[in-house]
Amino acid sequence: MRTTVGIIGAGPAGLLLARLLHNAGIDSVVLESRDRAYVEHRQRAGILEQGTVDVLRAAGAGERMDREGLRHDGIELRFDRRRHRVDFPALTGGRSVMVYAQTEVCKDLIALQLDEGGPLLFEAEALAVEGAESDRPAVRFRHQGREDVLQCDYVVGCDGFWGVARKAVPASLSQVFERTYPFGWLGILADVAPSHDELVYARHDRGFALLSMRSPSVSRLYLQVPADTEAEAWSDEEIWDELERRLETDDDWTLRRGPITQKSVTPMRSYVHEPMRHGRLFLAGDSAHIVPPTGAKGLNLAVGDVVTFARALVHERETGSAALLDAYSATCLRRVWQAERFSYDMTTMLHRDPDATAFEQRLQRARLDRISSCRAAETDLAEGYTGFPIG
């Protein structure tokens, strides 16, 4: 099998890259180890930055998002039983975010790829990337019970943290930067209308809480818990009671309760692999970087990576210059590190570190006070949340 760009992974990054390349007249093949049903139903991110929304629209993948997604013009911060709304458009020149689940983004892009794009092979397990330093890299994979080889001009690894793409970068050339947090998120899906029309980020002495949503009738909520927590150790009633405590305010706001349909625990970590390119192998998304979910950056960073690659490849085709491809890693990492900083700041400002001193806890409140009373600090948060420029 032969193609110009071999894409490992059919998450939002790999699928969007295939769409961008198709629109530019560049052929690709997407290899995905899981089946279609799994890809279309795995619960992941739900917040799309303004830049991601714009990219999906321009790629012809925004019709259902615009019809069913929920535009949000702000978030609410809660601390000391107080409420402060951050108005995104007023602080950023009109930017906002969209609540539209990753599962729905994948469904839209899969439908477009199968209808209009190149091959998308499900249950095709990538085994290794070979010859990344050569002009003809290849992906060895297993599909329908037999091994095959995908010959490429370029390979893009969108196969996540546990995938094979990053393993093809020699250890002698790799640098890893990471931090593991001593807590995680107990997340639930509940069949109940959201208790607020925008996301609520709450800092409480008992720990962080987040009120989010997937639709006008489905709520997505999170509690900070110890890192080794088992989701089923919490009863439904205990979860609702704890959410109510951590989200409480001095006014008449109330938390709506409903049937919990899903529970899971998400670990919290920060991770960056440098470089994001080795020869003709390019890393994108979680294969190169992970952020704690507090800043809603994971999916959006992956989008920035593949947009940067697609632009660089089109530039090479049109001009004969590989300058943008050569700059891929440095270009992406500038944005990655800003997102890592923003996510770290949000995480450390809002979560209760079990080892924190009284001094550090006071600093958390001081940071929140600063945002709620200083337009410059509030603007910095709004600009970071709605997204850093791509490229």
mmCIF file of C-alpha atoms in Angstrom:
data_model
loop_
_atom_site.group_PDB
_atom_site.id
_atom_site.type_symbol
_atom_site.label_atom_id
_atom_site.label_comp_id
_atom_site.label_asym_id
_atom_site.label_seq_id
_atom_site.Cartn_x
_atom_site.Cartn_y
_atom_site.Cartn_z
ATOM 1 C CA MET A 1 0.000 0.000 0.000
ATOM 2 C CA ARG A 2 1.339 3.450 -0.930
ATOM 3 C CA THR A 3 0.286 6.986 0.013
ATOM 4 C CA THR A 4 1.713 10.464 0.544
ATOM 5 C CA VAL A 5 0.864 10.786 4.244
ATOM 6 C CA GLY A 6 0.371 7.829 6.530
ATOM 7 C CA ILE A 7 -1.701 8.819 9.558
ATOM 8 C CA ILE A 8 -1.648 6.616 12.654
ATOM 9 C CA GLY A 9 -4.771 7.100 14.777
ATOM 10 C CA ALA A 10 -8.357 8.100 13.987
ATOM 11 C CA GLY A 11 -8.980 10.417 16.892
ATOM 12 C CA PRO A 12 -9.894 14.021 16.136
ATOM 13 C CA ALA A 13 -6.293 14.909 15.211
ATOM 14 C CA GLY A 14 -5.805 12.118 12.667
ATOM 15 C CA LEU A 15 -9.270 12.504 11.186
ATOM 16 C CA LEU A 16 -8.995 16.281 10.874
ATOM 17 C CA LEU A 17 -5.563 15.975 9.265
ATOM 18 C CA ALA A 18 -6.970 13.557 6.694
ATOM 19 C CA ARG A 19 -9.752 16.054 5.952
ATOM 20 C CA LEU A 20 -7.346 18.995 5.597
ATOM 21 C CA LEU A 21 -5.109 16.998 3.269
ATOM 22 C CA HIS A 22 -8.084 15.828 1.202
ATOM 23 C CA ASN A 23 -9.226 19.418 0.763
ATOM 24 C CA ALA A 24 -5.700 20.322 -0.393
ATOM 25 C CA GLY A 25 -5.589 17.466 -2.911
ATOM 26 C CA ILE A 26 -3.036 15.410 -0.955
ATOM 27 C CA ASP A 27 -3.716 11.709 -0.480
ATOM 28 C CA SER A 28 -3.502 9.919 2.861
ATOM 29 C CA VAL A 29 -4.350 6.658 4.591
ATOM 30 C CA VAL A 30 -5.585 6.536 8.200
ATOM 31 C CA LEU A 31 -4.836 3.488 10.361
ATOM 32 C CA GLU A 32 -6.902 3.041 13.541
ATOM 33 C CA SER A 33 -6.391 0.135 15.935
ATOM 34 C CA ARG A 34 -9.940 0.240 17.362
ATOM 35 C CA ASP A 35 -13.266 -0.370 15.653
ATOM 36 C CA ARG A 36 -15.531 2.442 14.483
ATOM 37 C CA ALA A 37 -18.012 2.103 17.343
ATOM 38 C CA TYR A 38 -15.257 2.532 19.929
ATOM 39 C CA VAL A 39 -13.871 5.661 18.257
ATOM 40 C CA GLU A 40 -17.318 7.219 17.973
ATOM 41 C CA HIS A 41 -18.239 6.618 21.606
ATOM 42 C CA ARG A 42 -15.102 7.109 23.726
ATOM 43 C CA GLN A 43 -15.727 10.038 26.056
ATOM 44 C CA ARG A 44 -13.056 12.718 25.946
ATOM 45 C CA ALA A 45 -12.904 16.504 25.683
ATOM 46 C CA GLY A 46 -15.929 18.705 25.185
ATOM 47 C CA ILE A 47 -14.649 22.297 24.835
ATOM 48 C CA LEU A 48 -13.590 23.644 21.433
ATOM 49 C CA GLU A 49 -11.564 26.854 21.306
ATOM 50 C CA GLN A 50 -12.464 29.588 18.847
ATOM 51 C CA GLY A 51 -9.600 28.555 16.556
ATOM 52 C CA THR A 52 -10.738 24.921 16.524
ATOM 53 C CA VAL A 53 -14.290 25.962 15.685
ATOM 54 C CA ASP A 54 -12.989 28.106 12.817
ATOM 55 C CA VAL A 55 -10.834 25.257 11.465
ATOM 56 C CA LEU A 56 -13.715 22.752 11.524
ATOM 57 C CA ARG A 57 -15.982 25.192 9.701
ATOM 58 C CA ALA A 58 -13.346 25.949 7.060
ATOM 59 C CA ALA A 59 -12.752 22.200 6.571
ATOM 60 C CA GLY A 60 -16.448 21.599 5.871
ATOM 61 C CA ALA A 61 -16.941 19.750 9.167
ATOM 62 C CA GLY A 62 -18.867 22.352 11.128
ATOM 63 C CA GLU A 63 -22.486 21.991 9.990
ATOM 64 C CA ARG A 64 -23.732 19.757 12.809
ATOM 65 C CA MET A 65 -21.468 21.473 15.334
ATOM 66 C CA ASP A 66 -23.086 24.820 14.526
ATOM 67 C CA ARG A 67 -26.542 23.276 14.734
ATOM 68 C CA GLU A 68 -26.134 21.232 17.931
ATOM 69 C CA GLY A 69 -23.112 22.705 19.735
ATOM 70 C CA LEU A 70 -23.497 25.177 22.574
ATOM 71 C CA ARG A 71 -21.641 28.461 22.171
ATOM 72 C CA HIS A 72 -20.312 29.726 25.502
ATOM 73 C CA ASP A 73 -19.275 33.329 25.997
ATOM 74 C CA GLY A 74 -17.749 32.872 29.431
ATOM 75 C CA ILE A 75 -17.075 30.748 32.490
ATOM 76 C CA GLU A 76 -17.839 31.254 36.152
ATOM 77 C CA LEU A 77 -15.242 31.057 38.914
ATOM 78 C CA ARG A 78 -16.441 30.171 42.416
ATOM 79 C CA PHE A 79 -14.472 30.530 45.628
ATOM 80 C CA ASP A 80 -15.342 31.422 49.204
ATOM 81 C CA ARG A 81 -19.025 30.988 48.223
ATOM 82 C CA ARG A 82 -18.598 33.890 45.769
ATOM 83 C CA ARG A 83 -19.315 33.899 42.021
ATOM 84 C CA HIS A 84 -17.366 35.740 39.330
ATOM 85 C CA ARG A 85 -18.159 35.521 35.616
ATOM 86 C CA VAL A 86 -15.391 35.925 33.019
ATOM 87 C CA ASP A 87 -16.869 37.487 29.861
ATOM 88 C CA PHE A 88 -14.838 36.115 26.928
ATOM 89 C CA PRO A 89 -16.049 38.321 24.019
ATOM 90 C CA ALA A 90 -15.703 41.512 26.050
ATOM 91 C CA LEU A 91 -12.109 40.641 26.994
ATOM 92 C CA THR A 92 -10.839 39.042 23.766
ATOM 93 C CA GLY A 93 -12.369 41.055 20.949
ATOM 94 C CA GLY A 94 -15.279 38.695 20.385
ATOM 95 C CA ARG A 95 -13.832 35.200 20.854
ATOM 96 C CA SER A 96 -15.821 32.407 22.518
ATOM 97 C CA VAL A 97 -15.736 28.617 22.912
ATOM 98 C CA MET A 98 -18.080 25.825 21.828
ATOM 99 C CA VAL A 99 -19.327 22.914 23.936
ATOM 100 C CA TYR A 100 -19.339 20.023 21.463
ATOM 101 C CA ALA A 101 -18.077 16.616 22.532
ATOM 102 C CA GLN A 102 -15.043 14.938 20.948
ATOM 103 C CA THR A 103 -17.247 11.948 20.170
ATOM 104 C CA GLU A 104 -19.386 14.170 17.935
ATOM 105 C CA VAL A 105 -16.347 15.716 16.227
ATOM 106 C CA CYS A 106 -15.122 12.204 15.429
ATOM 107 C CA LYS A 107 -18.510 11.115 14.085
ATOM 108 C CA ASP A 108 -18.619 14.117 11.750
ATOM 109 C CA LEU A 109 -15.071 13.627 10.466
ATOM 110 C CA ILE A 110 -15.456 9.853 10.044
ATOM 111 C CA ALA A 111 -18.583 10.360 7.938
ATOM 112 C CA LEU A 112 -16.774 12.870 5.717
ATOM 113 C CA GLN A 113 -13.703 10.663 5.363
ATOM 114 C CA LEU A 114 -15.686 7.566 4.394
ATOM 115 C CA ASP A 115 -17.826 9.558 1.977
ATOM 116 C CA GLU A 116 -15.194 11.755 0.340
ATOM 117 C CA GLY A 117 -11.676 11.018 1.604
ATOM 118 C CA GLY A 118 -9.018 8.362 1.296
ATOM 119 C CA PRO A 119 -8.821 4.986 3.021
ATOM 120 C CA LEU A 120 -9.740 4.856 6.707
ATOM 121 C CA LEU A 121 -8.917 1.409 8.078
ATOM 122 C CA PHE A 122 -10.442 0.449 11.429
ATOM 123 C CA GLU A 123 -8.986 -2.433 13.459
ATOM 124 C CA ALA A 124 -5.657 -1.757 11.751
ATOM 125 C CA GLU A 125 -3.011 -1.932 14.462
ATOM 126 C CA ALA A 126 0.182 -0.015 13.754
ATOM 127 C CA LEU A 127 3.116 -2.165 14.855
ATOM 128 C CA ALA A 128 6.082 0.093 14.071
ATOM 129 C CA VAL A 129 7.262 3.117 12.131
ATOM 130 C CA GLU A 130 10.281 2.203 10.045
ATOM 131 C CA GLY A 131 12.785 4.305 8.125
ATOM 132 C CA ALA A 132 11.758 7.644 9.615
ATOM 133 C CA GLU A 133 15.180 9.098 8.664
ATOM 134 C CA SER A 134 14.801 8.034 5.014
ATOM 135 C CA ASP A 135 12.862 9.533 2.105
ATOM 136 C CA ARG A 136 10.461 6.568 2.200
ATOM 137 C CA PRO A 137 9.258 5.915 5.742
ATOM 138 C CA ALA A 138 6.800 3.094 6.304
ATOM 139 C CA VAL A 139 4.250 1.923 8.841
ATOM 140 C CA ARG A 140 4.080 -1.790 9.497
ATOM 141 C CA PHE A 141 0.574 -2.747 10.595
ATOM 142 C CA ARG A 142 -1.786 -5.669 11.129
ATOM 143 C CA HIS A 143 -5.245 -5.666 9.515
ATOM 144 C CA GLN A 144 -7.760 -8.472 9.049
ATOM 145 C CA GLY A 145 -5.375 -11.030 10.476
ATOM 146 C CA ARG A 146 -2.337 -10.294 8.330
ATOM 147 C CA GLU A 147 0.605 -7.922 8.399
ATOM 148 C CA ASP A 148 1.038 -5.259 5.729
ATOM 149 C CA VAL A 149 3.246 -2.235 5.083
ATOM 150 C CA LEU A 150 2.087 1.298 4.303
ATOM 151 C CA GLN A 151 4.771 3.115 2.291
ATOM 152 C CA CYS A 152 4.645 6.907 2.731
ATOM 153 C CA ASP A 153 6.392 10.159 2.018
ATOM 154 C CA TYR A 154 5.517 11.308 5.543
ATOM 155 C CA VAL A 155 4.149 9.653 8.684
ATOM 156 C CA VAL A 156 2.103 11.567 11.249
ATOM 157 C CA GLY A 157 1.656 9.888 14.628
ATOM 158 C CA CYS A 158 -1.739 10.804 16.100
ATOM 159 C CA ASP A 159 -1.851 7.577 18.097
ATOM 160 C CA GLY A 160 -1.790 8.918 21.634
ATOM 161 C CA PHE A 161 0.576 8.521 24.537
ATOM 162 C CA TRP A 162 0.725 4.706 24.316
ATOM 163 C CA GLY A 163 1.091 4.536 20.528
ATOM 164 C CA VAL A 164 4.061 3.374 18.462
ATOM 165 C CA ALA A 165 4.928 6.638 16.707
ATOM 166 C CA ARG A 166 6.885 8.273 19.533
ATOM 167 C CA LYS A 167 8.849 5.049 20.055
ATOM 168 C CA ALA A 168 10.413 5.581 16.629
ATOM 169 C CA VAL A 169 12.234 8.676 17.894
ATOM 170 C CA PRO A 170 15.646 7.546 19.213
ATOM 171 C CA ALA A 171 15.950 7.910 22.981
ATOM 172 C CA SER A 172 19.264 9.719 22.480
ATOM 173 C CA LEU A 173 17.398 12.526 20.691
ATOM 174 C CA SER A 174 14.401 12.729 23.015
ATOM 175 C CA GLN A 175 13.770 15.042 25.928
ATOM 176 C CA VAL A 176 10.808 14.486 28.231
ATOM 177 C CA PHE A 177 9.310 17.051 30.597
ATOM 178 C CA GLU A 178 6.539 15.911 32.901
ATOM 179 C CA ARG A 179 4.690 16.388 36.162
ATOM 180 C CA THR A 180 2.245 13.998 37.800
ATOM 181 C CA TYR A 181 -0.350 15.490 40.149
ATOM 182 C CA PRO A 182 -1.398 13.786 43.420
ATOM 183 C CA PHE A 183 -5.079 13.951 42.514
ATOM 184 C CA GLY A 184 -7.474 13.075 39.698
ATOM 185 C CA TRP A 185 -10.988 13.892 38.547
ATOM 186 C CA LEU A 186 -13.993 11.727 39.352
ATOM 187 C CA GLY A 187 -16.203 12.507 36.356
ATOM 188 C CA ILE A 188 -19.873 11.701 35.857
ATOM 189 C CA LEU A 189 -22.419 11.929 33.066
ATOM 190 C CA ALA A 190 -25.947 12.533 34.335
ATOM 191 C CA ASP A 191 -29.319 12.683 32.611
ATOM 192 C CA VAL A 192 -30.259 16.059 34.012
ATOM 193 C CA ALA A 193 -30.293 19.565 32.573
ATOM 194 C CA PRO A 194 -27.163 21.578 33.524
ATOM 195 C CA SER A 195 -27.536 23.639 36.698
ATOM 196 C CA HIS A 196 -25.887 26.641 35.048
ATOM 197 C CA ASP A 197 -25.759 27.836 31.461
ATOM 198 C CA GLU A 198 -21.938 28.124 31.450
ATOM 199 C CA LEU A 199 -19.081 26.088 32.911
ATOM 200 C CA VAL A 200 -18.414 26.625 36.610
ATOM 201 C CA TYR A 201 -14.908 26.176 38.045
ATOM 202 C CA ALA A 202 -15.008 25.972 41.840
ATOM 203 C CA ARG A 203 -12.120 26.219 44.299
ATOM 204 C CA HIS A 204 -13.159 24.814 47.693
ATOM 205 C CA ASP A 205 -11.271 23.798 50.830
ATOM 206 C CA ARG A 206 -12.545 20.235 50.275
ATOM 207 C CA GLY A 207 -11.204 20.212 46.704
ATOM 208 C CA PHE A 208 -11.975 21.344 43.174
ATOM 209 C CA ALA A 209 -15.305 20.853 41.382
ATOM 210 C CA LEU A 210 -16.387 21.529 37.801
ATOM 211 C CA LEU A 211 -19.894 21.877 36.443
ATOM 212 C CA SER A 212 -20.011 21.255 32.694
ATOM 213 C CA MET A 213 -22.426 19.783 30.161
ATOM 214 C CA ARG A 214 -22.698 17.727 26.987
ATOM 215 C CA SER A 215 -26.108 18.977 25.838
ATOM 216 C CA PRO A 216 -29.123 20.902 27.177
ATOM 217 C CA SER A 217 -30.279 17.684 28.855
ATOM 218 C CA VAL A 218 -26.995 15.968 29.842
ATOM 219 C CA SER A 219 -24.672 17.268 32.566
ATOM 220 C CA ARG A 220 -20.969 16.503 32.881
ATOM 221 C CA LEU A 221 -19.537 17.135 36.361
ATOM 222 C CA TYR A 222 -16.216 16.498 38.077
ATOM 223 C CA LEU A 223 -14.816 16.246 41.598
ATOM 224 C CA GLN A 224 -11.190 16.365 42.647
ATOM 225 C CA VAL A 225 -10.317 13.043 44.306
ATOM 226 C CA PRO A 226 -7.080 11.299 45.389
ATOM 227 C CA ALA A 227 -5.158 9.882 42.436
ATOM 228 C CA ASP A 228 -5.762 6.241 43.414
ATOM 229 C CA THR A 229 -9.562 6.585 43.694
ATOM 230 C CA GLU A 230 -11.838 3.910 42.206
ATOM 231 C CA ALA A 231 -14.918 5.464 40.607
ATOM 232 C CA GLU A 232 -17.307 2.868 41.995
ATOM 233 C CA ALA A 233 -16.141 3.591 45.539
ATOM 234 C CA TRP A 234 -18.381 6.658 45.426
ATOM 235 C CA SER A 235 -22.139 6.150 45.566
ATOM 236 C CA ASP A 236 -24.364 8.386 43.469
ATOM 237 C CA GLU A 237 -25.697 10.130 46.555
ATOM 238 C CA GLU A 238 -22.187 10.775 47.893
ATOM 239 C CA ILE A 239 -21.189 12.332 44.570
ATOM 240 C CA TRP A 240 -24.171 14.682 44.447
ATOM 241 C CA ASP A 241 -23.737 15.650 48.105
ATOM 242 C CA GLU A 242 -20.068 16.491 47.575
ATOM 243 C CA LEU A 243 -20.758 18.453 44.399
ATOM 244 C CA GLU A 244 -23.365 20.452 46.286
ATOM 245 C CA ARG A 245 -20.874 21.288 49.054
ATOM 246 C CA ARG A 246 -18.100 22.392 46.720
ATOM 247 C CA LEU A 247 -20.332 24.415 44.384
ATOM 248 C CA GLU A 248 -22.325 26.171 47.118
ATOM 249 C CA THR A 249 -22.818 29.947 46.955
ATOM 250 C CA ASP A 250 -24.281 32.669 49.134
ATOM 251 C CA ASP A 251 -27.229 33.262 46.793
ATOM 252 C CA ASP A 252 -30.165 31.001 45.904
ATOM 253 C CA TRP A 253 -28.358 28.864 43.272
ATOM 254 C CA THR A 254 -29.166 25.155 43.497
ATOM 255 C CA LEU A 255 -27.642 22.023 41.992
ATOM 256 C CA ARG A 256 -29.969 19.841 39.915
ATOM 257 C CA ARG A 257 -29.660 16.104 40.516
ATOM 258 C CA GLY A 258 -30.472 13.252 38.171
ATOM 259 C CA PRO A 259 -29.589 9.661 37.207
ATOM 260 C CA ILE A 260 -25.830 9.118 36.829
ATOM 261 C CA THR A 261 -25.152 7.094 33.672
ATOM 262 C CA GLN A 262 -21.350 6.955 33.739
ATOM 263 C CA LYS A 263 -18.508 7.308 36.251
ATOM 264 C CA SER A 264 -14.777 7.407 35.593
ATOM 265 C CA VAL A 265 -11.568 8.744 37.120
ATOM 266 C CA THR A 266 -9.179 10.819 35.006
ATOM 267 C CA PRO A 267 -5.529 11.066 36.106
ATOM 268 C CA MET A 268 -3.871 14.491 36.054
ATOM 269 C CA ARG A 269 -0.495 14.968 34.421
ATOM 270 C CA SER A 270 1.558 17.367 32.348
ATOM 271 C CA TYR A 271 3.850 15.877 29.675
ATOM 272 C CA VAL A 272 5.874 17.189 26.726
ATOM 273 C CA HIS A 273 8.125 15.230 24.385
ATOM 274 C CA GLU A 274 10.724 17.147 22.400
ATOM 275 C CA PRO A 275 11.259 17.160 19.487
ATOM 276 C CA MET A 276 7.903 16.616 17.799
ATOM 277 C CA ARG A 277 9.608 15.643 14.541
ATOM 278 C CA HIS A 278 12.205 13.052 13.609
ATOM 279 C CA GLY A 279 13.084 12.828 9.923
ATOM 280 C CA ARG A 280 9.804 12.339 8.088
ATOM 281 C CA LEU A 281 7.918 11.317 11.230
ATOM 282 C CA PHE A 282 5.800 14.029 12.843
ATOM 283 C CA LEU A 283 4.124 13.677 16.258
ATOM 284 C CA ALA A 284 0.752 15.301 16.957
ATOM 285 C CA GLY A 285 -1.613 15.446 19.907
ATOM 286 C CA ASP A 286 -1.191 13.156 22.900
ATOM 287 C CA SER A 287 1.705 11.314 21.277
ATOM 288 C CA ALA A 288 3.757 14.452 21.957
ATOM 289 C CA HIS A 289 2.061 16.277 24.831
ATOM 290 C CA ILE A 290 -0.555 15.903 27.560
ATOM 291 C CA VAL A 291 -2.125 18.633 29.678
ATOM 292 C CA PRO A 292 -4.307 18.360 32.777
ATOM 293 C CA PRO A 293 -7.916 18.874 31.667
ATOM 294 C CA THR A 294 -8.461 21.982 33.802
ATOM 295 C CA GLY A 295 -7.567 24.282 30.922
ATOM 296 C CA ALA A 296 -9.584 22.399 28.242
ATOM 297 C CA LYS A 297 -6.557 22.304 25.951
ATOM 298 C CA GLY A 298 -5.907 18.680 24.919
ATOM 299 C CA LEU A 299 -8.044 18.350 21.785
ATOM 300 C CA ASN A 300 -7.358 21.945 20.804
ATOM 301 C CA LEU A 301 -3.591 21.468 20.952
ATOM 302 C CA ALA A 302 -3.923 18.416 18.703
ATOM 303 C CA VAL A 303 -5.880 20.500 16.193
ATOM 304 C CA GLY A 304 -3.128 23.120 16.202
ATOM 305 C CA ASP A 305 -0.513 20.440 15.491
ATOM 306 C CA VAL A 306 -2.240 18.979 12.443
ATOM 307 C CA VAL A 307 -3.160 22.396 11.043
ATOM 308 C CA THR A 308 0.515 23.365 11.324
ATOM 309 C CA PHE A 309 1.583 20.171 9.523
ATOM 310 C CA ALA A 310 -1.011 20.510 6.757
ATOM 311 C CA ARG A 311 -0.050 24.136 6.112
ATOM 312 C CA ALA A 312 3.621 23.211 5.999
ATOM 313 C CA LEU A 313 3.052 20.365 3.549
ATOM 314 C CA VAL A 314 0.896 22.529 1.257
ATOM 315 C CA HIS A 315 3.605 25.209 1.387
ATOM 316 C CA GLU A 316 6.206 22.644 0.360
ATOM 317 C CA ARG A 317 4.042 21.480 -2.545
ATOM 318 C CA GLU A 318 3.385 25.017 -3.753
ATOM 319 C CA THR A 319 6.862 26.527 -3.316
ATOM 320 C CA GLY A 320 9.291 23.617 -3.172
ATOM 321 C CA SER A 321 10.513 24.890 0.205
ATOM 322 C CA ALA A 322 10.613 22.575 3.204
ATOM 323 C CA ALA A 323 11.210 25.469 5.593
ATOM 324 C CA LEU A 324 7.836 25.173 7.321
ATOM 325 C CA LEU A 325 8.133 21.393 7.630
ATOM 326 C CA ASP A 326 11.604 21.836 9.134
ATOM 327 C CA ALA A 327 10.130 24.337 11.623
ATOM 328 C CA TYR A 328 7.193 22.084 12.573
ATOM 329 C CA SER A 329 8.460 21.046 15.994
ATOM 330 C CA ALA A 330 9.557 24.518 17.078
ATOM 331 C CA THR A 331 6.327 26.083 15.784
ATOM 332 C CA CYS A 332 4.092 23.610 17.618
ATOM 333 C CA LEU A 333 6.101 23.658 20.822
ATOM 334 C CA ARG A 334 5.702 27.412 21.238
ATOM 335 C CA ARG A 335 1.948 26.915 21.440
ATOM 336 C CA VAL A 336 2.246 23.689 23.443
ATOM 337 C CA TRP A 337 4.264 25.325 26.200
ATOM 338 C CA GLN A 338 1.852 28.241 26.475
ATOM 339 C CA ALA A 339 -0.993 25.748 26.843
ATOM 340 C CA GLU A 340 1.019 23.774 29.414
ATOM 341 C CA ARG A 341 1.584 26.984 31.375
ATOM 342 C CA PHE A 342 -2.083 27.943 31.227
ATOM 343 C CA SER A 343 -3.262 24.468 32.251
ATOM 344 C CA TYR A 344 -0.741 24.320 35.099
ATOM 345 C CA ASP A 345 -1.828 27.752 36.336
ATOM 346 C CA MET A 346 -5.510 26.787 36.267
ATOM 347 C CA THR A 347 -4.812 23.468 37.974
ATOM 348 C CA THR A 348 -2.664 24.827 40.774
ATOM 349 C CA MET A 349 -4.994 27.787 41.353
ATOM 350 C CA LEU A 350 -8.152 25.712 41.739
ATOM 351 C CA HIS A 351 -7.145 22.351 43.245
ATOM 352 C CA ARG A 352 -6.391 21.499 46.853
ATOM 353 C CA ASP A 353 -2.883 20.049 47.006
ATOM 354 C CA PRO A 354 -2.840 17.579 49.925
ATOM 355 C CA ASP A 355 0.648 18.824 50.870
ATOM 356 C CA ALA A 356 -0.103 22.533 50.515
ATOM 357 C CA THR A 357 0.797 24.843 53.367
ATOM 358 C CA ALA A 358 -1.554 27.491 54.744
ATOM 359 C CA PHE A 359 0.599 30.058 52.929
ATOM 360 C CA GLU A 360 0.058 28.325 49.564
ATOM 361 C CA GLN A 361 -3.680 28.088 50.149
ATOM 362 C CA ARG A 362 -3.795 31.836 50.791
ATOM 363 C CA LEU A 363 -1.927 32.385 47.529
ATOM 364 C CA GLN A 364 -4.652 30.479 45.674
ATOM 365 C CA ARG A 365 -7.274 32.857 47.026
ATOM 366 C CA ALA A 366 -5.070 35.836 46.190
ATOM 367 C CA ARG A 367 -4.792 34.680 42.566
ATOM 368 C CA LEU A 368 -8.571 34.311 42.311
ATOM 369 C CA ASP A 369 -9.078 37.702 43.958
ATOM 370 C CA ARG A 370 -6.716 39.231 41.408
ATOM 371 C CA ILE A 371 -8.639 37.782 38.458
ATOM 372 C CA SER A 372 -11.973 38.915 39.854
ATOM 373 C CA SER A 373 -10.775 42.472 40.507
ATOM 374 C CA CYS A 374 -8.215 43.223 37.778
ATOM 375 C CA ARG A 375 -9.208 43.433 34.104
ATOM 376 C CA ALA A 376 -5.665 42.681 32.906
ATOM 377 C CA ALA A 377 -5.516 39.439 34.909
ATOM 378 C CA GLU A 378 -9.023 38.501 33.801
ATOM 379 C CA THR A 379 -8.101 39.191 30.166
ATOM 380 C CA ASP A 380 -5.067 36.913 30.424
ATOM 381 C CA LEU A 381 -7.320 34.071 31.594
ATOM 382 C CA ALA A 382 -9.900 34.753 28.867
ATOM 383 C CA GLU A 383 -7.272 34.845 26.115
ATOM 384 C CA GLY A 384 -5.722 31.607 27.323
ATOM 385 C CA TYR A 385 -9.043 29.820 27.657
ATOM 386 C CA THR A 386 -10.375 30.802 24.224
ATOM 387 C CA GLY A 387 -7.110 29.733 22.618
ATOM 388 C CA PHE A 388 -3.598 30.706 21.560
ATOM 389 C CA PRO A 389 -2.940 31.475 17.872
ATOM 390 C CA ILE A 390 -2.259 28.453 15.644
ATOM 391 C CA GLY A 391 1.063 28.604 13.823
#
